[in-house]
Structure formats: structure tokens, C-alpha cells
Coordinates of C-alpha atoms and ligand atoms in Angstrom, one line a residue:
X230 CA 35.4 -43.5 107.3
X231 CA 35.2 -46.8 108.9
X232 CA 36.2 -49.8 106.9
X233 CA 33.6 -52.5 107.6
X234 CA 36.0 -55.1 108.5
X235 CA 38.3 -52.8 110.7
X236 CA 41.2 -55.6 111.0
X237 CA 44.4 -54.3 109.8
X238 CA 45.2 -55.8 106.4
X239 CA 47.8 -57.2 107.2
X240 CA 46.9 -58.8 110.7
X241 CA 44.0 -60.9 108.5
X242 CA 44.4 -64.7 108.7
X243 CA 44.5 -64.8 105.2
X244 CA 47.2 -62.3 104.6
X245 CA 49.2 -63.9 107.4
X246 CA 48.0 -67.5 105.2
X247 CA 49.6 -65.9 102.3
X248 CA 52.4 -64.3 103.7
X249 CA 53.6 -67.8 104.4
X250 CA 52.3 -70.1 101.7
X251 CA 54.2 -67.4 99.0
X252 CA 57.4 -67.9 100.8
X253 CA 57.4 -71.4 100.2
X254 CA 55.6 -71.1 96.4
X255 CA 58.7 -68.6 95.3
X256 CA 60.6 -71.7 94.7
X257 CA 58.0 -73.4 93.4
X258 CA 58.6 -73.6 89.2
X259 CA 55.6 -73.2 86.7
X260 CA 57.0 -76.6 85.4
X261 CA 56.6 -78.2 88.0
X262 CA 52.7 -76.8 88.7
X263 CA 51.9 -78.1 84.9
X264 CA 53.6 -81.3 85.4
X265 CA 51.7 -82.2 88.9
X266 CA 47.9 -81.4 86.8
X267 CA 48.1 -82.4 82.9
X268 CA 44.7 -80.6 83.6
X269 CA 45.7 -77.2 84.6
X270 CA 45.7 -75.5 81.5
X271 CA 42.0 -76.5 81.0
X272 CA 40.8 -76.0 84.9
X273 CA 42.3 -72.9 85.6
X274 CA 39.9 -70.6 83.3
X275 CA 36.8 -68.7 83.8
X276 CA 34.5 -67.0 80.6
X277 CA 32.5 -64.2 81.3
X278 CA 30.9 -61.6 79.0
X279 CA 32.7 -62.5 75.6
X280 CA 36.2 -63.2 77.5
X281 CA 38.0 -66.1 78.1
X282 CA 40.7 -65.7 81.0
X283 CA 43.1 -68.6 80.9
X284 CA 45.0 -67.6 84.3
X285 CA 47.2 -70.9 84.6
X286 CA 50.1 -69.2 84.1
X287 CA 50.1 -67.4 87.4
X288 CA 52.7 -68.8 90.2
X289 CA 49.4 -70.0 92.1
X290 CA 48.2 -73.4 92.9
X291 CA 44.2 -74.3 94.5
X292 CA 45.7 -73.8 98.4
X293 CA 46.7 -70.0 97.2
X294 CA 43.7 -69.4 95.3
X295 CA 41.8 -70.6 98.5
X296 CA 43.3 -68.4 100.5
X297 CA 43.4 -64.9 97.7
X298 CA 39.3 -65.8 97.9
X299 CA 39.6 -65.8 101.9
X300 CA 40.8 -62.9 102.0
X301 CA 37.9 -61.2 99.6
X302 CA 35.9 -62.3 102.3
X303 CA 37.3 -61.0 105.1
X304 CA 38.4 -57.9 103.7
X305 CA 34.4 -57.3 103.0
X306 CA 34.9 -57.6 99.2
X307 CA 30.7 -58.9 98.5
X308 CA 29.9 -56.3 100.5
X309 CA 31.5 -53.6 99.1
X310 CA 30.8 -54.7 96.1
X311 CA 27.0 -54.1 97.1
X312 CA 27.8 -50.9 98.2
X313 CA 29.4 -49.7 95.3
X314 CA 26.0 -51.3 92.7
X315 CA 23.3 -49.7 95.6
X316 CA 24.5 -45.9 95.2
X317 CA 26.2 -45.3 98.7
X318 CA 28.4 -43.2 99.0
X319 CA 31.7 -45.1 98.9
X320 CA 33.6 -42.1 97.7
X321 CA 33.7 -40.8 101.2
X322 CA 36.9 -38.8 101.4
X323 CA 34.7 -36.3 98.3
X324 CA 31.0 -37.7 99.5
X325 CA 29.4 -39.1 96.5
X326 CA 28.6 -42.3 95.4
X327 CA 30.2 -44.1 92.8
X328 CA 27.7 -45.7 89.9
X329 CA 29.7 -45.7 86.6
X330 CA 27.5 -49.2 86.0
X331 CA 24.0 -47.1 86.3
X332 CA 25.8 -45.9 83.1
X333 CA 24.9 -48.7 81.6
X334 CA 22.1 -49.7 82.8
X335 CA 19.0 -50.8 81.1
X336 CA 16.1 -48.6 80.9
X337 CA 14.0 -50.1 83.4
X338 CA 16.4 -50.5 86.1
X339 CA 16.1 -48.3 89.0
X340 CA 19.4 -47.0 91.3
X341 CA 18.7 -44.4 93.7
X342 CA 21.2 -41.6 94.9
X343 CA 20.0 -39.3 97.7
X344 CA 16.8 -41.1 96.9
X345 CA 16.2 -40.1 93.9
X346 CA 16.3 -43.1 90.5
X347 CA 19.5 -42.2 88.0
X348 CA 18.3 -44.7 85.4
X349 CA 16.1 -42.5 83.6
X350 CA 18.0 -39.1 83.6
X351 CA 21.1 -41.6 82.1
X352 CA 18.8 -42.3 79.1
X353 CA 17.2 -38.7 78.6
X354 CA 21.0 -38.0 77.7
X355 CA 21.8 -40.9 75.9
X356 CA 18.9 -40.3 74.0
X357 CA 19.9 -36.3 74.0
X358 CA 23.5 -37.8 72.3
X359 CA 21.5 -40.2 69.5
X360 CA 19.5 -37.2 68.2
X361 CA 22.9 -35.3 67.8
X362 CA 25.1 -37.6 66.8
X363 CA 22.5 -38.5 64.0
X364 CA 21.9 -35.6 62.7
X365 CA 26.0 -34.6 62.6
X366 CA 26.4 -38.2 61.0
X367 CA 23.5 -37.5 58.6
X368 CA 24.1 -34.0 57.5
X369 CA 21.0 -32.0 59.0
X370 CA 23.9 -30.7 61.4
X371 CA 24.7 -27.9 59.3
X372 CA 27.8 -25.7 60.7
X373 CA 27.5 -21.3 60.3
X374 CA 28.8 -21.2 56.4
X375 CA 25.8 -24.4 55.6
X376 CA 28.3 -27.3 55.1
X377 CA 28.3 -30.3 56.8
X378 CA 30.6 -31.4 60.0
X379 CA 33.3 -33.6 58.3
X380 CA 36.1 -33.1 61.1
X381 CA 35.3 -33.4 65.2
X382 CA 37.6 -32.1 67.4
X383 CA 38.0 -33.6 71.3
X384 CA 39.0 -31.1 73.6
X385 CA 39.8 -32.9 77.3
X386 CA 42.3 -34.4 79.0
X387 CA 42.9 -36.6 81.4
X388 CA 39.4 -39.4 81.7
X389 CA 38.1 -36.9 79.3
X390 CA 40.1 -37.6 76.5
X391 CA 41.5 -41.2 77.7
X392 CA 38.6 -43.5 77.0
X393 CA 37.4 -41.4 73.6
X394 CA 40.9 -41.4 71.7
X395 CA 41.2 -45.5 73.1
X396 CA 37.8 -45.8 72.3
X397 CA 37.8 -44.5 69.0
X398 CA 41.0 -46.2 68.3
X399 CA 39.7 -49.4 69.2
X400 CA 36.0 -49.6 67.1
X401 CA 37.8 -47.7 63.9
X402 CA 36.5 -50.8 62.2
X403 CA 33.3 -49.3 63.3
X404 CA 33.7 -46.0 62.3
X405 CA 32.1 -43.4 59.9
X406 CA 35.2 -43.0 57.3
X407 CA 33.9 -39.4 56.1
X408 CA 34.3 -37.9 59.2
X409 CA 37.4 -37.2 60.9
X410 CA 38.6 -37.4 64.1
X411 CA 40.8 -35.6 65.8
X412 CA 41.9 -35.5 70.0
X413 CA 43.1 -32.8 71.7
X414 CA 44.3 -32.6 75.3
X415 CA 48.0 -31.5 76.4
X416 CA 48.3 -27.7 77.3
X417 CA 51.7 -28.0 74.9
X418 CA 50.1 -25.8 71.8
X419 CA 51.1 -28.0 69.3
X420 CA 49.3 -30.7 70.4
X421 CA 45.7 -28.0 69.2
X422 CA 48.3 -26.7 66.7
X423 CA 48.7 -30.0 64.6
X424 CA 45.0 -31.5 65.8
X425 CA 43.9 -28.1 63.6
X426 CA 46.1 -27.0 61.2
X427 CA 44.6 -29.4 57.7
X428 CA 41.0 -28.1 58.8
X429 CA 38.5 -25.8 57.7
X430 CA 36.6 -24.4 60.4
X431 CA 33.3 -24.5 58.3
X432 CA 33.7 -27.9 58.8
X433 CA 35.1 -28.6 61.7
X434 CA 33.0 -29.6 65.2
X435 CA 34.5 -28.7 68.6
X436 CA 33.3 -31.3 71.8
X437 CA 34.2 -29.3 75.2
X438 CA 34.7 -32.2 77.5
X439 CA 35.8 -31.8 81.1
X440 CA 33.9 -33.2 83.8
X441 CA 34.7 -29.7 86.0
X442 CA 34.7 -27.5 83.2
X443 CA 37.8 -25.4 85.2
X444 CA 41.1 -28.0 83.8
X445 CA 43.9 -25.2 82.9
X446 CA 44.6 -27.1 79.9
X447 CA 41.1 -28.0 78.5
X448 CA 39.9 -24.6 79.0
X449 CA 43.2 -23.0 77.6
X450 CA 42.7 -25.1 74.1
X451 CA 38.8 -24.7 73.8
X452 CA 39.6 -20.8 74.3
X453 CA 42.3 -21.2 71.3
X454 CA 39.5 -23.0 69.0
X455 CA 36.9 -20.5 69.9
X456 CA 40.0 -17.6 68.6
X457 CA 40.5 -20.6 65.6
X458 CA 36.9 -20.8 64.7
X459 CA 36.3 -17.2 64.9
X460 CA 39.5 -16.1 63.4
X461 CA 38.1 -18.5 59.8
X462 CA 34.1 -17.9 60.5
X463 CA 33.7 -14.5 61.6
X464 CA 32.8 -13.2 65.4
X465 CA 29.0 -14.0 65.2
X466 CA 27.9 -15.5 67.9
X467 CA 25.9 -18.3 66.2
X468 CA 29.3 -19.1 64.9
X469 CA 30.0 -20.8 68.5
X470 CA 26.2 -22.2 68.4
X471 CA 27.2 -23.8 65.2
X472 CA 30.7 -25.6 66.2
X473 CA 30.6 -26.1 69.5
X474 CA 29.2 -28.5 72.4
X475 CA 30.3 -29.2 75.7
X476 CA 29.9 -32.3 77.8
X477 CA 30.5 -31.3 81.6
X478 CA 28.7 -32.1 84.9
X479 CA 29.1 -28.2 85.5
X480 CA 25.9 -26.3 84.3
X481 CA 27.4 -22.8 85.1
X482 CA 31.0 -23.0 84.1
X483 CA 29.4 -24.2 80.8
X484 CA 27.3 -20.9 80.1
X485 CA 30.1 -18.7 81.5
X486 CA 32.3 -20.2 78.7
X487 CA 30.1 -19.0 76.4
X488 CA 28.5 -22.4 75.0
X489 CA 24.1 -22.7 75.5
X490 CA 23.1 -24.8 77.6
X491 CA 20.9 -26.4 74.5
X492 CA 24.2 -27.7 73.1
X493 CA 25.5 -29.4 76.7
X494 CA 25.7 -32.8 77.2
X495 CA 25.7 -34.0 81.3
X496 CA 26.8 -36.2 83.2
X497 CA 26.8 -36.8 86.9
X498 CA 29.4 -36.0 90.1
X499 CA 29.1 -40.2 90.8
X500 CA 30.9 -40.7 87.5
X501 CA 34.5 -40.5 88.1
X502 CA 36.3 -38.9 85.1
X503 CA 38.6 -41.8 84.7
X504 CA 35.4 -44.0 85.0
X505 CA 32.9 -41.9 82.5
X506 CA 34.2 -43.1 78.4
X507 CA 30.6 -44.6 78.2
X508 CA 29.2 -41.5 79.3
X509 CA 28.3 -38.1 78.0
X510 CA 32.1 -38.2 77.6
X511 CA 31.9 -40.8 75.1
X512 CA 30.1 -38.6 72.8
X513 CA 33.2 -39.0 70.6
X514 CA 32.7 -41.9 70.6
X515 CA 29.0 -42.1 69.6
X516 CA 29.3 -39.6 66.6
X517 CA 32.5 -42.3 65.3
X518 CA 30.4 -45.3 65.5
X519 CA 27.1 -44.2 65.6
X520 CA 24.2 -44.2 68.6
X521 CA 23.3 -48.3 68.1
X522 CA 26.9 -49.3 68.1
X523 CA 27.5 -46.9 71.4
X524 CA 24.9 -49.1 73.1
X525 CA 26.1 -52.3 72.2
X526 CA 29.3 -51.1 74.3
X527 CA 27.0 -50.1 77.3
X528 CA 25.7 -53.4 76.8
X529 CA 29.4 -55.0 76.8
X530 CA 29.8 -53.9 79.9
X531 CA 26.8 -53.9 81.3
X532 CA 27.0 -58.4 81.1
X533 CA 31.0 -57.5 82.7
X534 CA 28.9 -55.5 85.4
X535 CA 26.1 -58.1 85.8
X536 CA 28.8 -61.0 86.0
X537 CA 30.7 -58.9 88.5
X538 CA 27.7 -58.9 91.4
X539 CA 26.4 -61.6 90.8
X540 CA 29.1 -64.7 90.2
X541 CA 30.6 -66.7 93.0
X542 CA 34.9 -65.0 93.5
X543 CA 35.8 -68.5 92.1
X544 CA 34.3 -67.9 88.9
X545 CA 34.6 -64.2 88.9
X546 CA 36.9 -62.4 86.1
X547 CA 37.9 -59.2 87.4
X548 CA 37.7 -60.5 91.7
X549 CA 40.2 -63.6 90.3
X550 CA 42.2 -60.7 87.7
X551 CA 41.9 -58.9 90.7
X552 CA 43.4 -61.0 93.7
X553 CA 46.0 -62.6 91.7
X554 CA 47.6 -59.0 91.0
X555 CA 47.1 -58.4 95.0
X556 CA 49.5 -62.2 94.8
X557 CA 51.8 -61.0 92.8
X558 CA 52.5 -57.4 94.3
X559 CA 52.1 -58.9 97.4
X560 CA 53.6 -61.7 98.1
X561 CA 55.9 -62.3 95.0
X562 CA 57.8 -58.7 95.4
X563 CA 55.9 -57.3 91.4
X564 CA 55.8 -53.5 91.5
X565 CA 54.3 -53.8 87.6
X566 CA 52.2 -55.0 85.2
X567 CA 52.2 -55.1 81.5
X568 CA 49.3 -55.1 79.3
X569 CA 49.9 -56.8 76.1
X570 CA 47.4 -56.5 73.4
X571 CA 48.1 -58.9 70.3
X572 CA 45.4 -56.1 68.8
X573 CA 46.5 -52.7 66.7
X574 CA 42.9 -51.1 67.5
X575 CA 44.0 -51.6 70.6
X576 CA 47.4 -49.6 71.0
X577 CA 46.0 -47.1 73.2
X578 CA 44.7 -49.3 75.2
X579 CA 47.8 -49.6 78.0
X580 CA 48.0 -45.7 78.3
X581 CA 43.6 -45.7 79.5
X582 CA 44.6 -48.4 81.9
X583 CA 47.2 -46.3 83.4
X584 CA 45.0 -43.7 84.4
X585 CA 42.1 -46.1 85.3
X586 CA 44.5 -48.1 87.6
X587 CA 47.3 -45.6 88.8
X588 CA 44.5 -42.8 89.5
X589 CA 42.9 -45.2 91.2
X590 CA 44.2 -47.2 93.6
X591 CA 47.8 -44.7 93.6
X592 CA 47.3 -44.6 97.4
X593 CA 49.2 -44.6 100.9
X594 CA 46.1 -44.0 102.4
X595 CA 43.7 -46.8 104.3
X596 CA 40.1 -46.2 104.8
X597 CA 40.2 -45.5 108.5
X598 CA 43.1 -42.4 107.3
X599 CA 46.2 -45.4 108.3
X600 CA 49.4 -45.1 106.1
X601 CA 49.9 -48.6 104.7
X602 CA 52.5 -51.1 105.2
X603 CA 52.0 -53.0 102.1
X604 CA 52.8 -52.1 98.2
X605 CA 49.4 -50.7 96.6
X606 CA 48.9 -50.0 92.8
X607 CA 51.4 -51.2 90.6
X608 CA 52.8 -49.8 87.5
X609 CA 50.7 -50.4 84.6
X610 CA 51.8 -50.4 81.2
X611 CA 52.2 -51.4 77.4
X612 CA 52.0 -51.9 73.7
X613 CA 50.4 -53.8 71.6
X614 CA 51.9 -56.9 70.5
X615 CA 54.1 -57.7 68.8
X616 CA 55.6 -54.9 69.0
X617 CA 56.2 -54.9 72.3
X618 CA 58.5 -57.8 71.6
X619 CA 60.8 -56.4 70.2
X620 CA 61.0 -53.3 72.3
X621 CA 60.9 -54.1 75.9
X622 CA 60.3 -57.9 76.2
X623 CA 63.8 -58.7 77.6
X624 CA 63.4 -57.4 80.4
X625 CA 60.3 -59.2 81.1
X626 CA 62.3 -62.5 80.0
X627 CA 65.6 -62.2 81.2
X628 CA 65.7 -59.5 83.7
X629 CA 65.9 -59.6 87.1
X630 CA 62.2 -58.2 88.1
X631 CA 58.7 -60.0 87.9
X632 CA 56.3 -58.3 85.6
X633 CA 53.5 -60.1 85.2
X634 CA 51.5 -59.6 82.1
X635 CA 47.8 -60.0 80.6
X636 CA 47.9 -60.3 77.5
X637 CA 44.8 -60.3 74.8
X638 CA 44.0 -61.5 71.7
X639 CA 41.2 -62.2 69.7
X640 CA 40.2 -65.4 67.4
X641 CA 39.6 -62.7 64.1
X642 CA 40.9 -60.1 62.6
X643 CA 38.5 -58.4 61.7
X644 CA 40.4 -57.5 58.1
X645 CA 42.0 -60.5 57.9
X646 CA 44.9 -60.2 55.2
X647 CA 46.7 -63.2 54.4
X648 CA 49.0 -64.9 56.8
X649 CA 49.2 -62.6 59.1
X650 CA 46.5 -63.2 62.1
X651 CA 48.0 -67.0 62.5
X652 CA 51.4 -65.5 63.1
X653 CA 50.1 -62.8 65.6
X654 CA 48.2 -65.7 67.5
X655 CA 51.3 -67.8 67.6
X656 CA 53.5 -65.0 68.5
X657 CA 50.8 -64.4 71.9
X658 CA 51.1 -68.0 72.4
X659 CA 54.4 -68.8 72.3
X660 CA 55.4 -65.0 74.8
X661 CA 53.3 -66.7 77.4
X662 CA 54.8 -70.0 76.8
X663 CA 58.0 -68.9 77.2
X664 CA 57.7 -66.8 80.0
X665 CA 56.0 -69.6 81.7
X666 CA 58.4 -72.0 80.9
X667 CA 61.5 -70.7 79.9
X668 CA 64.6 -73.0 78.9
X669 CA 66.8 -74.7 80.7
X670 CA 70.2 -75.3 80.5
X671 CA 70.4 -78.6 79.7
X672 CA 68.0 -78.2 77.0
X673 CA 70.5 -74.7 75.7
X674 CA 73.5 -77.0 75.7
X675 CA 71.3 -80.0 73.6
X676 CA 71.0 -77.6 71.2
X677 CA 75.0 -77.2 70.4
X678 CA 75.9 -73.6 72.9
X679 CA 79.0 -73.5 73.7
X680 CA 79.4 -73.6 77.3
X681 CA 80.5 -70.3 78.3
X682 CA 77.4 -69.1 76.3
X683 CA 74.7 -71.3 77.9
X684 CA 73.9 -68.7 80.6
X685 CA 73.3 -65.9 78.7
X686 CA 70.6 -68.2 76.5
X687 CA 68.9 -69.7 79.3
X688 CA 65.5 -68.7 80.3
X689 CA 64.5 -69.0 83.6
X690 CA 60.8 -68.9 83.2
X691 CA 58.0 -69.0 85.9
X692 CA 57.1 -65.4 85.0
X693 CA 53.2 -65.3 85.7
X694 CA 51.1 -64.2 83.0
X695 CA 47.4 -63.8 82.1
X696 CA 45.7 -64.4 78.2
X697 CA 42.2 -63.1 77.3
X698 CA 41.4 -64.6 75.1
X699 CA 37.8 -63.6 72.9
X700 CA 36.1 -63.7 69.7
X701 CA 36.9 -60.5 67.9
X702 CA 37.1 -57.2 68.9
X703 CA 33.3 -55.6 69.2
X704 CA 32.0 -52.8 70.6
X705 CA 30.3 -55.3 73.3
X706 CA 33.9 -56.9 73.7
X707 CA 35.3 -53.4 74.3
X708 CA 33.0 -52.4 76.9
X709 CA 33.4 -55.9 79.2
X710 CA 37.1 -55.9 78.1
X711 CA 37.3 -52.3 79.8
X712 CA 34.4 -53.2 82.6
X713 CA 36.7 -55.9 83.7
X714 CA 39.5 -53.8 84.3
X715 CA 37.3 -50.8 86.1
X716 CA 36.5 -53.7 88.6
X717 CA 39.7 -55.9 89.0
X718 CA 41.0 -51.9 90.5
X719 CA 37.6 -52.5 92.3
X720 CA 38.8 -55.7 93.5
X721 CA 42.5 -54.8 94.7
X722 CA 41.1 -51.3 96.5
X723 CA 39.3 -53.6 98.3
X724 CA 41.3 -55.9 99.6
X725 CA 44.5 -53.1 100.0
X726 CA 41.6 -51.0 102.2
X727 CA 42.2 -47.9 99.7
X728 CA 39.2 -45.3 98.4
X729 CA 40.6 -46.1 94.4
X730 CA 38.1 -43.2 93.2
X731 CA 39.7 -40.1 94.9
X732 CA 43.0 -38.5 93.4
X733 CA 43.9 -36.0 95.6
X734 CA 47.3 -36.1 94.3
X735 CA 46.7 -34.3 91.4
X736 CA 46.4 -31.5 93.4
X737 CA 49.5 -30.0 94.8
X738 CA 51.5 -29.8 91.1
X739 CA 47.8 -28.1 90.1
X740 CA 48.1 -25.7 92.7
X741 CA 51.4 -25.1 92.7
X742 CA 51.5 -24.5 88.8
X743 CA 48.9 -21.8 89.6
X744 CA 51.2 -19.8 91.6
X745 CA 54.4 -20.1 89.0
X746 CA 52.3 -18.6 85.5
X747 CA 52.4 -15.1 86.6
X748 CA 55.9 -16.0 87.9
X749 CA 56.5 -17.3 84.1
X750 CA 54.1 -14.0 82.8
X751 CA 55.3 -11.0 84.6
X752 CA 57.3 -8.2 83.0
X753 CA 59.4 -7.3 86.0
X754 CA 60.9 -9.9 87.8
X755 CA 59.4 -11.1 90.3
X756 CA 59.7 -12.4 94.1
X757 CA 60.7 -16.0 94.0
X758 CA 59.9 -18.0 97.2
X759 CA 60.1 -21.4 96.1
X760 CA 63.4 -23.8 96.7
X761 CA 67.0 -22.9 95.4
X762 CA 66.4 -25.3 92.4
X763 CA 62.8 -24.0 91.2
X764 CA 64.1 -19.9 91.4
X765 CA 67.0 -20.8 89.5
X766 CA 64.6 -22.8 86.7
X767 CA 62.3 -19.9 87.1
X768 CA 65.0 -17.6 86.6
X769 CA 67.1 -18.8 83.7
X770 CA 64.1 -19.9 81.5
X771 CA 62.8 -15.9 82.1
X772 CA 66.1 -14.6 80.7
X773 CA 65.9 -17.4 78.0
X774 CA 62.8 -16.9 76.7
X775 CA 63.2 -13.0 76.2
X776 CA 66.3 -14.0 73.4
X777 CA 65.0 -14.5 69.9
Ligands
F6P949 O1 44.2 -34.0 86.7 C1 43.3 -35.3 87.1 C2 42.1 -35.2 87.0 O2 41.1 -34.7 87.7 C3 41.4 -36.4 86.3 O3 41.0 -37.3 87.7 C4 40.1 -35.8 84.7 O4 39.8 -37.0 84.8 C5 41.1 -35.2 84.5 O5 41.6 -34.3 85.8 C6 40.5 -34.4 84.0 O6 39.0 -33.5 85.2 P1 37.8 -32.8 84.1 O7 37.3 -33.5 83.2 O8 37.1 -32.1 85.4 O9 38.3 -31.6 83.0

């Protein structure tokens, strides 16, 4: 595919200017930038869809921001945004449109894929999900023995697991507590065993979630689930119909597995796995929080979509955060981003973002098939605060690497108790402050620290961070937050001139595993043709596994 801006990324005038500007700015401390502009902390902020962003603690000046926006323009970001929203096949290596934004479009919207409006299909599935969720939640849907469903087990992996788990944890406050939710993803059998060991099959509903319905882990777990159910409830064909539903784009494979397609909720190839938590893949989420809250979640996504599509880049949250991460990655040498939610309900948000960001922009090939000559996707990681403070923050404060941080906090606790929330918020503000401003040798000495100890107690500071502050964690705010990161990834991909929507890098390992399975299971020693290390490991495993 030809990029619409064929100039090499590093030859764009704004890129060259940013490189020179970055060399100068490396020596400038945030202390100086704040001292020079008393209103900086109010000026470098933006707000949309219920999220307030303070990006003033990044190592940027007005000149940096001007150049970054210029880079976005030179990279054709506006045209790419329009191409995505209008259903162009921008995932050109798979010949697919990229339309997760259609999943949250209002009923009366029109979005064409190959000349067909996809919005009515989206709402038809949402309506079926609503009906099903209402029946399960009200007890109208009964299991094979007539008992109500008390347990819902989602079987899926990657995008068919991480979104549902994250959303379930994030929105637990709004969930139906009489229903128990479990998530099985790993092909390690223990995941299934532990998830079902205390469940009654007569009260258990499995949702088999897989876009392709070919994923080894999910199909293996689904087979074990079917065996477990039939062992508990007898092998009547109706057992599967009452206790299994599927979410997939692949009708043929779902029925080949034995699930009645009347119990299938569909989506489409223009929804990437890691962009699918608001499609039918969100069925477990809807069962947990109810259809109304699920629609509020979609509204939050949509509000952020509209902001991304229409706001000027200078005020556009995803564009600003995307550009700042490019600045930190390509011009200040950062290799990671820490996402640090000060909200325990968001404990799985960093794990969710790992797939969203790294499966999208972990790329070395440009749209026109060349090898990139610059860094692309940084490593995303994180833990909720304040836990992370007592674990890895030491390295962020005093280590040799530059680790930009995204802090996320809420003005209200969902269930306030005692002083907890003020203490939590004091910590998040303090961390961002400490990272930016540090503590000088003079300040350390002034505290009476002996000279020999001073270098150990100095904080250089000048560590960049964003702080996102919202009112409270509602379904709508969660939707806005997820859409924010989806569009950050999009913005980064546009600048790096890569396709964030394919994931060929996961294929090789899958193919090799398929080749190794029979070599492990063969009753006679197989002829091995791998490298000497892999051959040796296989032989050793075969020997060990025959020993009791
Ligand atoms: O192996 C990676 C991947 O293809 C992800 O992109 C996807 O989210 C996951 O596997 C699961 O795929 P599926 O939903 O088709 O089972």
C-alpha cells in the first residue's frame, strides 16, 4: 500500500526539526519550564468526554507542541482518521476496514463497508445480546435441569478475554452480585480446573468467545468445558444448547463445534480482536453490568470517538497523548510507558493495554514495505497505585532509564470509606510531582543529610508524566478511557507509518507449536528436525513425562 504521504518519516521537515529541538531540550529541566511559566500547569491541559488531561509535566515547550502537530499534519493524520471512520480498508495487509468505531455508533448513523450500511447489523446484535442478558439476569433462561444460571464462564484469549476481564473488574461496582463470573484463557489446564472446581454445572453458562473460532487455547478449553458439563448433566444434546453460547465471526466453525447458531452472537472481520470488547465479545460484560450500563459504556466510547474525529489536534486528547509518546520514544529515548491507575477497579487495565498497544504497534515494516529506521511501539506496563509505589517505582524515580508515566485518578471513590480516597489521591499527585521536580543535592543537604549520603538521596526529577483525572469510574468513563488509548495507538501508528491493525508477528510461534504437538504426543520417538536446543528440550520433556 502506498502511504498517502510518501516522504520517509525521518525526512519529514517536522521530524528533522524535532530531532534538533530534542537535542536542545534534553538538557532542560521541568523545574525550569515551570519556573518560566507560572500558568504552565493550567495551560498544558485538555478535556474531553469526561476526562481531564494534564500534560504539563512532559518535557515540552510551545515549540515542541507546534512541531509535533506539524508532524501529525505532515504524516497525514487527518486523512487517516477520516479513512478509518469512513470504512476504508486501511488494514490493507488483511484487506479489511477498521471500524470498531461503528460498534458504538448511534442507531441512526450510516457507515458503509463495501456499499452496505453496517450500523443496523451492529444494533441488531446489541438487541439480541440485550434480550439474552435480560433473560439470564431475570432467571427466565434456565439450565438443562431447570435451575437458574448463577455462574458465567467466558472462554477466550487475547482480545476475546482481556477486554471482558478488564471491563468486568473495572465495573464490578455496577455488576449483578448474584451472578459469579469467571474467565478461562490459558491452555494450561489449571486455568479451567480452578475456574470450575467449585461450580455446579446445572447453574453454569459458558460463553465461548473467539473471533476466528480456530484458536487452539479457546477450542481446547471449550472442549474441556463440554466434557465437564456432559459429565455433570448427562449427554443429552439439549445440555449444550442450554449451557453454551458462542461469540464469533465464524458461523461455520461454531456449528461444527456443536453450538446451535441460534445461540451465537456475531461480529465482523472489520473488528480487530484487541478492539472488540464493545462488540458481542462484551456479552459477559453486559451480563454482569446489564444492558443499560453496557449502552452507557458504548456512549462513552462514542463521545471519545467524536472528539478524536473532530477536535483540533492542539486540543485533541488522543492526538496529544499519541504525539507526546512519539516525542518521548523517538526524541527523548524512552522505551516504555507505565500506566498507573490509582483506582483498584482498574487493576487489569494495564494488562488490557498491553495487547491493545503492543499487538498494534509492535511493528518494523512501514506501509510501503520498508524497514523502519526509528523506534516504534514502546513497552506498556503497569500496576494500580499505590501498590506499584512499593514495587517498581524506585526505578522510575532513580533508575537510569526514562519511563514516561500515565497516571489515572478519579475524584470520587465508588464506595468511600474513611480517609482512604484523599490518601490515594495525595499519593498520585505526589508521585507525579516527585517525578517531575525531584530533590536537588542542596535540598537534601538542607535536611541535615551527611555528605556521603547525599548522592543516594538525590532525585534528579525531570521524569515526564501525564495525569488523567475524571469524576468517577462509570461505564461511560471507562468507554471514553478505552477509546482514548485506541486512538492514541492510531495516532502513533500514523506517525510511525505502520499498520496497527494486523498481527502477523503472532503466527510463527502458533505454527511451530502445531508442528511440535505431535512430536510430544507420539508414542514412538519422533524424528526431530529443529535446532539442537529445541530438539534437546523435546527429548528431555518426553523422557521426563513418562516418569511418574
Ligand atoms: O494470537 C493473537 C490473536 O489473534 C489476537 O489478535 C486475538 O485477540 C486472539 O489471538 C484471539 O483470537 P480469537 O478471538 O480469534 O480466538
